Structure formats: structure tokens, C-alpha cells
PDB file of N, CA, C, O and CB in Angstrom:
ATOM      1  N   MET A   1      37.308  15.624  -5.836  1.00  0.00           N
ATOM      2  CA  MET A   1      37.820  15.765  -4.518  1.00  0.00           C
ATOM      3  C   MET A   1      36.954  17.935  -4.283  1.00  0.00           C
ATOM      4  O   MET A   1      37.371  18.850  -3.572  1.00  0.00           O
ATOM      5  CB  MET A   1      40.226  15.407  -4.614  1.00  0.00           C
ATOM      6  N   PHE A   2      36.104  17.907  -4.960  1.00  0.00           N
ATOM      7  CA  PHE A   2      35.138  19.549  -3.605  1.00  0.00           C
ATOM      8  C   PHE A   2      34.246  17.717  -2.601  1.00  0.00           C
ATOM      9  O   PHE A   2      34.559  17.614  -1.416  1.00  0.00           O
ATOM     10  CB  PHE A   2      32.665  21.612  -5.264  1.00  0.00           C
ATOM     11  N   PRO A   3      33.774  17.148  -2.891  1.00  0.00           N
ATOM     12  CA  PRO A   3      33.118  16.695  -1.407  1.00  0.00           C
ATOM     13  C   PRO A   3      34.080  17.205  -0.497  1.00  0.00           C
ATOM     14  O   PRO A   3      34.115  18.256   0.142  1.00  0.00           O
ATOM     15  CB  PRO A   3      32.906  14.981  -1.115  1.00  0.00           C
ATOM     16  N   THR A   4      34.859  16.230  -0.574  1.00  0.00           N
ATOM     17  CA  THR A   4      35.679  16.664   0.239  1.00  0.00           C
ATOM     18  C   THR A   4      36.011  17.882   1.725  1.00  0.00           C
ATOM     19  O   THR A   4      36.411  17.676   2.871  1.00  0.00           O
ATOM     20  CB  THR A   4      36.166  16.803  -0.601  1.00  0.00           C
ATOM     21  N   PHE A   5      35.598  19.183   0.959  1.00  0.00           N
ATOM     22  CA  PHE A   5      35.593  20.259   1.123  1.00  0.00           C
ATOM     23  C   PHE A   5      33.840  20.196   1.900  1.00  0.00           C
ATOM     24  O   PHE A   5      33.375  20.900   2.796  1.00  0.00           O
ATOM     25  CB  PHE A   5      36.045  21.070  -0.303  1.00  0.00           C
ATOM     26  N   GLN A   6      33.501  19.590   1.481  1.00  0.00           N
ATOM     27  CA  GLN A   6      31.628  19.765   1.758  1.00  0.00           C
ATOM     28  C   GLN A   6      31.933  20.004   3.651  1.00  0.00           C
ATOM     29  O   GLN A   6      32.900  19.902   4.407  1.00  0.00           O
ATOM     30  CB  GLN A   6      30.244  17.620   1.183  1.00  0.00           C
ATOM     31  N   PRO A   7      30.325  20.402   3.782  1.00  0.00           N
ATOM     32  CA  PRO A   7      30.476  19.849   5.653  1.00  0.00           C
ATOM     33  C   PRO A   7      30.080  17.845   5.693  1.00  0.00           C
ATOM     34  O   PRO A   7      29.772  16.941   4.915  1.00  0.00           O
ATOM     35  CB  PRO A   7      28.603  21.054   6.998  1.00  0.00           C
ATOM     36  N   ALA A   8      30.353  18.061   7.095  1.00  0.00           N
ATOM     37  CA  ALA A   8      30.110  16.070   7.198  1.00  0.00           C
ATOM     38  C   ALA A   8      29.356  15.582   6.365  1.00  0.00           C
ATOM     39  O   ALA A   8      29.769  14.756   5.551  1.00  0.00           O
ATOM     40  CB  ALA A   8      29.385  15.366   8.512  1.00  0.00           C
ATOM     41  N   HIS A   9      28.080  15.999   6.401  1.00  0.00           N
ATOM     42  CA  HIS A   9      26.894  15.512   6.312  1.00  0.00           C
ATOM     43  C   HIS A   9      26.576  14.845   4.953  1.00  0.00           C
ATOM     44  O   HIS A   9      25.954  13.789   4.842  1.00  0.00           O
ATOM     45  CB  HIS A   9      26.041  16.519   6.624  1.00  0.00           C
ATOM     46  N   PHE A  10      26.934  15.376   4.216  1.00  0.00           N
ATOM     47  CA  PHE A  10      27.785  16.090   1.925  1.00  0.00           C
ATOM     48  C   PHE A  10      26.976  14.097   1.805  1.00  0.00           C
ATOM     49  O   PHE A  10      25.863  13.656   1.518  1.00  0.00           O
ATOM     50  CB  PHE A  10      31.415  16.434   1.340  1.00  0.00           C
ATOM     51  N   GLY A  11      27.732  13.742   2.034  1.00  0.00           N
ATOM     52  CA  GLY A  11      27.455  11.785   1.794  1.00  0.00           C
ATOM     53  C   GLY A  11      25.938  11.122   1.744  1.00  0.00           C
ATOM     54  O   GLY A  11      25.331  10.177   1.239  1.00  0.00           O
ATOM     55  N   ARG A  12      25.696  12.528   2.816  1.00  0.00           N
ATOM     56  CA  ARG A  12      23.617  11.765   2.681  1.00  0.00           C
ATOM     57  C   ARG A  12      23.715  12.496   1.098  1.00  0.00           C
ATOM     58  O   ARG A  12      23.662  11.860   0.045  1.00  0.00           O
ATOM     59  CB  ARG A  12      21.620  12.862   4.302  1.00  0.00           C
ATOM     60  N   VAL A  13      23.840  13.705   1.198  1.00  0.00           N
ATOM     61  CA  VAL A  13      23.269  14.235  -0.371  1.00  0.00           C
ATOM     62  C   VAL A  13      23.678  13.372  -1.764  1.00  0.00           C
ATOM     63  O   VAL A  13      23.083  13.319  -2.840  1.00  0.00           O
ATOM     64  CB  VAL A  13      23.943  15.840  -0.671  1.00  0.00           C
ATOM     65  N   TYR A  14      25.185  12.583  -1.234  1.00  0.00           N
ATOM     66  CA  TYR A  14      25.073  11.782  -2.265  1.00  0.00           C
ATOM     67  C   TYR A  14      24.482  10.401  -2.459  1.00  0.00           C
ATOM     68  O   TYR A  14      24.663   9.594  -3.371  1.00  0.00           O
ATOM     69  CB  TYR A  14      26.067  11.731  -2.560  1.00  0.00           C
ATOM     70  N   THR A  15      23.658  10.324  -1.267  1.00  0.00           N
ATOM     71  CA  THR A  15      23.169   9.067  -0.926  1.00  0.00           C
ATOM     72  C   THR A  15      21.596   9.577  -1.847  1.00  0.00           C
ATOM     73  O   THR A  15      21.195   8.657  -2.560  1.00  0.00           O
ATOM     74  CB  THR A  15      23.168   8.653   1.064  1.00  0.00           C
ATOM     75  N   ALA A  16      21.228  10.112  -1.873  1.00  0.00           N
ATOM     76  CA  ALA A  16      20.189  10.296  -2.050  1.00  0.00           C
ATOM     77  C   ALA A  16      19.968  10.959  -3.957  1.00  0.00           C
ATOM     78  O   ALA A  16      19.161  10.655  -4.835  1.00  0.00           O
ATOM     79  CB  ALA A  16      19.855  11.174  -0.743  1.00  0.00           C
ATOM     80  N   TYR A  17      20.909  11.757  -3.919  1.00  0.00           N
ATOM     81  CA  TYR A  17      21.405  11.268  -5.520  1.00  0.00           C
ATOM     82  C   TYR A  17      21.446  10.234  -6.473  1.00  0.00           C
ATOM     83  O   TYR A  17      21.221   9.952  -7.650  1.00  0.00           O
ATOM     84  CB  TYR A  17      22.358  11.311  -5.626  1.00  0.00           C
ATOM     85  N   GLY A  18      21.866   9.779  -5.320  1.00  0.00           N
ATOM     86  CA  GLY A  18      22.005   8.226  -6.318  1.00  0.00           C
ATOM     87  C   GLY A  18      20.697   7.918  -7.088  1.00  0.00           C
ATOM     88  O   GLY A  18      20.248   7.963  -8.233  1.00  0.00           O
ATOM     89  N   GLY A  19      20.238   7.494  -5.505  1.00  0.00           N
ATOM     90  CA  GLY A  19      19.139   6.979  -5.255  1.00  0.00           C
ATOM     91  C   GLY A  19      17.791   7.148  -6.513  1.00  0.00           C
ATOM     92  O   GLY A  19      17.152   6.411  -7.264  1.00  0.00           O
ATOM     93  N   ILE A  20      17.868   8.545  -6.174  1.00  0.00           N
ATOM     94  CA  ILE A  20      16.775   9.180  -6.666  1.00  0.00           C
ATOM     95  C   ILE A  20      16.670   8.855  -8.401  1.00  0.00           C
ATOM     96  O   ILE A  20      15.677   8.440  -8.999  1.00  0.00           O
ATOM     97  CB  ILE A  20      16.948  10.792  -6.253  1.00  0.00           C
ATOM     98  N   PHE A  21      17.877   9.149  -8.913  1.00  0.00           N
ATOM     99  CA  PHE A  21      18.965   9.066 -10.403  1.00  0.00           C
ATOM    100  C   PHE A  21      18.890   8.015 -10.587  1.00  0.00           C
ATOM    101  O   PHE A  21      18.681   8.006 -11.800  1.00  0.00           O
ATOM    102  CB  PHE A  21      20.528   9.405 -10.480  1.00  0.00           C
ATOM    103  N   ILE A  22      18.912   6.175 -10.014  1.00  0.00           N
ATOM    104  CA  ILE A  22      17.922   5.129 -10.436  1.00  0.00           C
ATOM    105  C   ILE A  22      16.988   4.861 -11.244  1.00  0.00           C
ATOM    106  O   ILE A  22      16.982   4.649 -12.456  1.00  0.00           O
ATOM    107  CB  ILE A  22      17.439   4.916  -9.826  1.00  0.00           C
ATOM    108  N   VAL A  23      15.613   4.907  -9.896  1.00  0.00           N
ATOM    109  CA  VAL A  23      14.796   5.283  -9.981  1.00  0.00           C
ATOM    110  C   VAL A  23      13.971   6.472 -11.118  1.00  0.00           C
ATOM    111  O   VAL A  23      13.123   5.798 -11.703  1.00  0.00           O
ATOM    112  CB  VAL A  23      14.968   5.355  -9.030  1.00  0.00           C
ATOM    113  N   LEU A  24      13.922   7.542 -11.494  1.00  0.00           N
ATOM    114  CA  LEU A  24      14.389   8.228 -12.569  1.00  0.00           C
ATOM    115  C   LEU A  24      14.475   7.534 -13.878  1.00  0.00           C
ATOM    116  O   LEU A  24      13.635   7.479 -14.776  1.00  0.00           O
ATOM    117  CB  LEU A  24      15.566   8.691 -12.249  1.00  0.00           C
ATOM    118  N   SER A  25      15.765   6.970 -13.795  1.00  0.00           N
ATOM    119  CA  SER A  25      16.381   6.483 -14.963  1.00  0.00           C
ATOM    120  C   SER A  25      15.283   5.817 -15.634  1.00  0.00           C
ATOM    121  O   SER A  25      14.745   6.113 -16.701  1.00  0.00           O
ATOM    122  CB  SER A  25      17.586   5.579 -14.714  1.00  0.00           C
ATOM    123  N   LEU A  26      14.918   4.391 -14.428  1.00  0.00           N
ATOM    124  CA  LEU A  26      13.499   3.682 -15.215  1.00  0.00           C
ATOM    125  C   LEU A  26      12.316   4.202 -15.296  1.00  0.00           C
ATOM    126  O   LEU A  26      11.475   3.503 -15.860  1.00  0.00           O
ATOM    127  CB  LEU A  26      13.060   2.522 -14.700  1.00  0.00           C
ATOM    128  N   ILE A  27      12.098   4.886 -15.033  1.00  0.00           N
ATOM    129  CA  ILE A  27      10.613   5.716 -14.923  1.00  0.00           C
ATOM    130  C   ILE A  27      11.033   6.762 -16.382  1.00  0.00           C
ATOM    131  O   ILE A  27      10.249   6.944 -17.313  1.00  0.00           O
ATOM    132  CB  ILE A  27      10.315   6.858 -12.962  1.00  0.00           C
ATOM    133  N   TRP A  28      11.987   7.170 -16.326  1.00  0.00           N
ATOM    134  CA  TRP A  28      12.051   6.992 -18.027  1.00  0.00           C
ATOM    135  C   TRP A  28      11.860   6.686 -18.866  1.00  0.00           C
ATOM    136  O   TRP A  28      10.955   7.091 -19.595  1.00  0.00           O
ATOM    137  CB  TRP A  28      12.408   6.835 -18.509  1.00  0.00           C
ATOM    138  N   GLY A  29      13.054   5.403 -19.207  1.00  0.00           N
ATOM    139  CA  GLY A  29      13.317   4.598 -20.001  1.00  0.00           C
ATOM    140  C   GLY A  29      11.171   4.617 -19.973  1.00  0.00           C
ATOM    141  O   GLY A  29      10.527   5.300 -20.769  1.00  0.00           O
ATOM    142  N   VAL A  30      10.623   3.862 -19.063  1.00  0.00           N
ATOM    143  CA  VAL A  30       9.591   3.856 -19.377  1.00  0.00           C
ATOM    144  C   VAL A  30       8.527   4.532 -19.801  1.00  0.00           C
ATOM    145  O   VAL A  30       7.627   4.033 -20.478  1.00  0.00           O
ATOM    146  CB  VAL A  30       9.455   3.548 -18.914  1.00  0.00           C
ATOM    147  N   LEU A  31       8.602   6.261 -19.243  1.00  0.00           N
ATOM    148  CA  LEU A  31       8.194   7.083 -20.217  1.00  0.00           C
ATOM    149  C   LEU A  31       8.811   7.132 -22.152  1.00  0.00           C
ATOM    150  O   LEU A  31       8.123   6.953 -23.156  1.00  0.00           O
ATOM    151  CB  LEU A  31       8.528   8.334 -19.418  1.00  0.00           C
ATOM    152  N   MET A  32      10.089   7.394 -22.065  1.00  0.00           N
ATOM    153  CA  MET A  32      10.096   7.695 -22.707  1.00  0.00           C
ATOM    154  C   MET A  32      11.275   7.129 -24.400  1.00  0.00           C
ATOM    155  O   MET A  32      11.722   7.694 -25.398  1.00  0.00           O
ATOM    156  CB  MET A  32       9.970   8.606 -21.947  1.00  0.00           C
ATOM    157  N   ASP A  33      11.291   6.039 -23.931  1.00  0.00           N
ATOM    158  CA  ASP A  33      11.671   5.005 -24.574  1.00  0.00           C
ATOM    159  C   ASP A  33      10.529   4.029 -24.607  1.00  0.00           C
ATOM    160  O   ASP A  33       9.862   3.937 -25.638  1.00  0.00           O
ATOM    161  CB  ASP A  33      12.849   4.509 -24.017  1.00  0.00           C
ATOM    162  N   LYS A  34      10.365   3.587 -23.973  1.00  0.00           N
ATOM    163  CA  LYS A  34       9.044   3.455 -23.746  1.00  0.00           C
ATOM    164  C   LYS A  34      10.031   1.238 -23.876  1.00  0.00           C
ATOM    165  O   LYS A  34      10.293   0.535 -24.852  1.00  0.00           O
ATOM    166  CB  LYS A  34       7.456   4.548 -25.328  1.00  0.00           C
ATOM    167  N   LYS A  35      10.202   1.030 -22.461  1.00  0.00           N
ATOM    168  CA  LYS A  35      11.611   0.174 -22.271  1.00  0.00           C
ATOM    169  C   LYS A  35      10.232   0.128 -21.384  1.00  0.00           C
ATOM    170  O   LYS A  35       9.387   1.016 -21.501  1.00  0.00           O
ATOM    171  CB  LYS A  35      13.596   0.594 -21.918  1.00  0.00           C
ATOM    172  N   ASN A  36      10.078  -0.948 -20.510  1.00  0.00           N
ATOM    173  CA  ASN A  36       9.740  -1.723 -19.497  1.00  0.00           C
ATOM    174  C   ASN A  36      11.099  -2.340 -18.726  1.00  0.00           C
ATOM    175  O   ASN A  36      11.704  -3.379 -18.988  1.00  0.00           O
ATOM    176  CB  ASN A  36       8.796  -2.783 -20.072  1.00  0.00           C
ATOM    177  N   PRO A  37      11.338  -1.445 -17.795  1.00  0.00           N
ATOM    178  CA  PRO A  37      11.866  -2.340 -17.228  1.00  0.00           C
ATOM    179  C   PRO A  37      11.638  -4.095 -16.184  1.00  0.00           C
ATOM    180  O   PRO A  37      10.939  -3.984 -15.177  1.00  0.00           O
ATOM    181  CB  PRO A  37      12.254  -1.503 -16.812  1.00  0.00           C
ATOM    182  N   ASP A  38      11.958  -4.883 -16.352  1.00  0.00           N
ATOM    183  CA  ASP A  38      11.890  -6.101 -16.804  1.00  0.00           C
ATOM    184  C   ASP A  38      12.872  -6.163 -14.146  1.00  0.00           C
ATOM    185  O   ASP A  38      13.502  -5.357 -13.463  1.00  0.00           O
ATOM    186  CB  ASP A  38      13.223  -6.607 -19.197  1.00  0.00           C
ATOM    187  N   LYS A  39      12.107  -8.091 -13.821  1.00  0.00           N
ATOM    188  CA  LYS A  39      12.174  -8.460 -12.603  1.00  0.00           C
ATOM    189  C   LYS A  39      13.662  -7.648 -12.145  1.00  0.00           C
ATOM    190  O   LYS A  39      13.621  -6.438 -11.921  1.00  0.00           O
ATOM    191  CB  LYS A  39      12.082 -10.147 -12.509  1.00  0.00           C
ATOM    192  N   TYR A  40      14.380  -8.071 -12.080  1.00  0.00           N
ATOM    193  CA  TYR A  40      15.464  -7.722 -12.297  1.00  0.00           C
ATOM    194  C   TYR A  40      16.229  -6.050 -11.485  1.00  0.00           C
ATOM    195  O   TYR A  40      17.101  -5.683 -10.697  1.00  0.00           O
ATOM    196  CB  TYR A  40      15.289  -7.818 -13.760  1.00  0.00           C
ATOM    197  N   GLU A  41      14.935  -5.422 -12.549  1.00  0.00           N
ATOM    198  CA  GLU A  41      15.750  -4.041 -11.875  1.00  0.00           C
ATOM    199  C   GLU A  41      15.546  -2.830 -12.005  1.00  0.00           C
ATOM    200  O   GLU A  41      16.089  -1.788 -12.371  1.00  0.00           O
ATOM    201  CB  GLU A  41      16.902  -3.892 -12.161  1.00  0.00           C
ATOM    202  N   ILE A  42      13.512  -3.722 -11.134  1.00  0.00           N
ATOM    203  CA  ILE A  42      13.280  -3.469  -9.959  1.00  0.00           C
ATOM    204  C   ILE A  42      13.617  -3.921  -8.389  1.00  0.00           C
ATOM    205  O   ILE A  42      13.409  -3.462  -7.267  1.00  0.00           O
ATOM    206  CB  ILE A  42      12.424  -3.523 -10.151  1.00  0.00           C
ATOM    207  N   ILE A  43      14.043  -4.696  -8.775  1.00  0.00           N
ATOM    208  CA  ILE A  43      14.501  -5.428  -6.739  1.00  0.00           C
ATOM    209  C   ILE A  43      15.697  -4.719  -7.211  1.00  0.00           C
ATOM    210  O   ILE A  43      16.476  -5.654  -7.023  1.00  0.00           O
ATOM    211  CB  ILE A  43      14.754  -7.772  -6.026  1.00  0.00           C
ATOM    212  N   GLY A  44      16.466  -3.753  -7.696  1.00  0.00           N
ATOM    213  CA  GLY A  44      17.717  -3.506  -8.087  1.00  0.00           C
ATOM    214  C   GLY A  44      17.801  -1.281  -7.454  1.00  0.00           C
ATOM    215  O   GLY A  44      18.375  -0.225  -7.189  1.00  0.00           O
ATOM    216  N   ALA A  45      16.595  -2.179  -7.632  1.00  0.00           N
ATOM    217  CA  ALA A  45      15.934   0.260  -7.971  1.00  0.00           C
ATOM    218  C   ALA A  45      15.806  -0.110  -6.037  1.00  0.00           C
ATOM    219  O   ALA A  45      16.405   0.467  -5.129  1.00  0.00           O
ATOM    220  CB  ALA A  45      12.951   1.077  -9.532  1.00  0.00           C
ATOM    221  N   LEU A  46      14.706  -1.376  -5.941  1.00  0.00           N
ATOM    222  CA  LEU A  46      14.363  -0.939  -4.452  1.00  0.00           C
ATOM    223  C   LEU A  46      15.326  -1.664  -3.669  1.00  0.00           C
ATOM    224  O   LEU A  46      14.665  -2.437  -2.976  1.00  0.00           O
ATOM    225  CB  LEU A  46      12.819  -1.292  -3.929  1.00  0.00           C
ATOM    226  N   ILE A  47      16.758  -1.834  -3.382  1.00  0.00           N
ATOM    227  CA  ILE A  47      17.681  -2.820  -2.691  1.00  0.00           C
ATOM    228  C   ILE A  47      18.308  -1.287  -2.483  1.00  0.00           C
ATOM    229  O   ILE A  47      18.683  -0.804  -1.414  1.00  0.00           O
ATOM    230  CB  ILE A  47      18.603  -4.349  -3.596  1.00  0.00           C
ATOM    231  N   ALA A  48      18.323  -0.399  -4.335  1.00  0.00           N
ATOM    232  CA  ALA A  48      19.323   0.715  -3.631  1.00  0.00           C
ATOM    233  C   ALA A  48      18.639   2.027  -2.369  1.00  0.00           C
ATOM    234  O   ALA A  48      19.132   2.817  -1.564  1.00  0.00           O
ATOM    235  CB  ALA A  48      19.980   1.654  -5.124  1.00  0.00           C
ATOM    236  N   LEU A  49      17.202   1.618  -2.844  1.00  0.00           N
ATOM    237  CA  LEU A  49      16.334   3.416  -1.972  1.00  0.00           C
ATOM    238  C   LEU A  49      15.927   2.659  -0.559  1.00  0.00           C
ATOM    239  O   LEU A  49      15.570   3.320   0.416  1.00  0.00           O
ATOM    240  CB  LEU A  49      14.196   4.337  -3.050  1.00  0.00           C
ATOM    241  N   ALA A  50      16.001   1.411  -0.536  1.00  0.00           N
ATOM    242  CA  ALA A  50      16.467   0.451   1.022  1.00  0.00           C
ATOM    243  C   ALA A  50      18.205   1.624   1.701  1.00  0.00           C
ATOM    244  O   ALA A  50      18.378   2.332   2.694  1.00  0.00           O
ATOM    245  CB  ALA A  50      17.237  -2.121   0.248  1.00  0.00           C
ATOM    246  N   GLY A  51      19.055   1.261   0.570  1.00  0.00           N
ATOM    247  CA  GLY A  51      20.093   1.662   0.797  1.00  0.00           C
ATOM    248  C   GLY A  51      19.879   3.323   1.453  1.00  0.00           C
ATOM    249  O   GLY A  51      20.084   3.819   2.561  1.00  0.00           O
ATOM    250  N   VAL A  52      19.478   3.733   0.435  1.00  0.00           N
ATOM    251  CA  VAL A  52      18.856   5.973   0.530  1.00  0.00           C
ATOM    252  C   VAL A  52      18.461   5.339   1.983  1.00  0.00           C
ATOM    253  O   VAL A  52      19.269   5.757   2.813  1.00  0.00           O
ATOM    254  CB  VAL A  52      16.783   7.084  -0.947  1.00  0.00           C
ATOM    255  N   LEU A  53      17.426   4.412   2.612  1.00  0.00           N
ATOM    256  CA  LEU A  53      16.775   4.830   3.533  1.00  0.00           C
ATOM    257  C   LEU A  53      16.814   4.697   5.110  1.00  0.00           C
ATOM    258  O   LEU A  53      16.230   5.069   6.128  1.00  0.00           O
ATOM    259  CB  LEU A  53      15.927   4.520   3.163  1.00  0.00           C
ATOM    260  N   ILE A  54      18.667   3.361   4.332  1.00  0.00           N
ATOM    261  CA  ILE A  54      19.234   2.838   5.864  1.00  0.00           C
ATOM    262  C   ILE A  54      20.176   4.053   6.105  1.00  0.00           C
ATOM    263  O   ILE A  54      20.369   4.502   7.235  1.00  0.00           O
ATOM    264  CB  ILE A  54      20.205   1.124   5.916  1.00  0.00           C
ATOM    265  N   MET A  55      20.888   4.680   4.714  1.00  0.00           N
ATOM    266  CA  MET A  55      21.821   5.707   5.168  1.00  0.00           C
ATOM    267  C   MET A  55      21.376   6.913   5.648  1.00  0.00           C
ATOM    268  O   MET A  55      22.076   7.905   5.444  1.00  0.00           O
ATOM    269  CB  MET A  55      22.624   6.018   4.243  1.00  0.00           C
ATOM    270  N   PHE A  56      19.925   7.056   6.490  1.00  0.00           N
ATOM    271  CA  PHE A  56      19.555   8.704   5.776  1.00  0.00           C
ATOM    272  C   PHE A  56      18.407   8.242   7.813  1.00  0.00           C
ATOM    273  O   PHE A  56      17.506   8.828   8.413  1.00  0.00           O
ATOM    274  CB  PHE A  56      18.201   8.972   3.067  1.00  0.00           C
ATOM    275  N   TYR A  57      18.735   7.720   7.920  1.00  0.00           N
ATOM    276  CA  TYR A  57      16.642   7.227   8.624  1.00  0.00           C
ATOM    277  C   TYR A  57      18.148   6.645  10.318  1.00  0.00           C
ATOM    278  O   TYR A  57      18.210   6.998  11.496  1.00  0.00           O
ATOM    279  CB  TYR A  57      14.886   4.579   6.965  1.00  0.00           C
ATOM    280  N   ILE A  58      18.917   5.798   9.568  1.00  0.00           N
ATOM    281  CA  ILE A  58      18.801   5.164  10.804  1.00  0.00           C
ATOM    282  C   ILE A  58      19.896   5.945  11.943  1.00  0.00           C
ATOM    283  O   ILE A  58      20.876   6.447  11.393  1.00  0.00           O
ATOM    284  CB  ILE A  58      19.127   3.515  10.540  1.00  0.00           C
ATOM    285  N   PRO A  59      19.837   6.078  13.260  1.00  0.00           N
ATOM    286  CA  PRO A  59      19.828   6.994  14.338  1.00  0.00           C
ATOM    287  C   PRO A  59      21.485   7.165  14.243  1.00  0.00           C
ATOM    288  O   PRO A  59      21.638   6.467  13.240  1.00  0.00           O
ATOM    289  CB  PRO A  59      19.084   6.382  15.889  1.00  0.00           C
ATOM    290  N   ARG A  60      22.872   7.618  14.596  1.00  0.00           N
ATOM    291  CA  ARG A  60      23.698   7.442  14.829  1.00  0.00           C
ATOM    292  C   ARG A  60      24.576   7.877  16.781  1.00  0.00           C
ATOM    293  O   ARG A  60      25.751   7.587  17.008  1.00  0.00           O
ATOM    294  CB  ARG A  60      23.952   7.925  13.606  1.00  0.00           C
TER     295      ARG A  60
END
């Protein structure tokens, strides 16, 4: 509900948060849970980060 009251570019903030959250959760898994991500988790995180970059830096 509250994002609807935010400025027009607030979706980009959510995008950045989502991408960073995914990457940090993998890092947390490595450091705290001693679980190395498999190749599909790494590929998925890279795709998410690519999405963040596209949403942030493609000119409108």
C-alpha cells in the first residue's frame, strides 16, 4: 500500500533492494551456514543483478 504514495522512481529502490537481498542471502549462506551455492543459484543471482542494472541504467 505505501509504495503507491512514494515518488515515481520508488520502484527502482525496490529493485535495488531485491537484487542486493538475493546476493547477500547467498553470501550469508556461505559465511554463516557454511553452504556453498550451486551453479543455478549463482546463475539466478546474476540474472537478478542483470535485471537490477537494466531497470536502473537503461535510459527512458
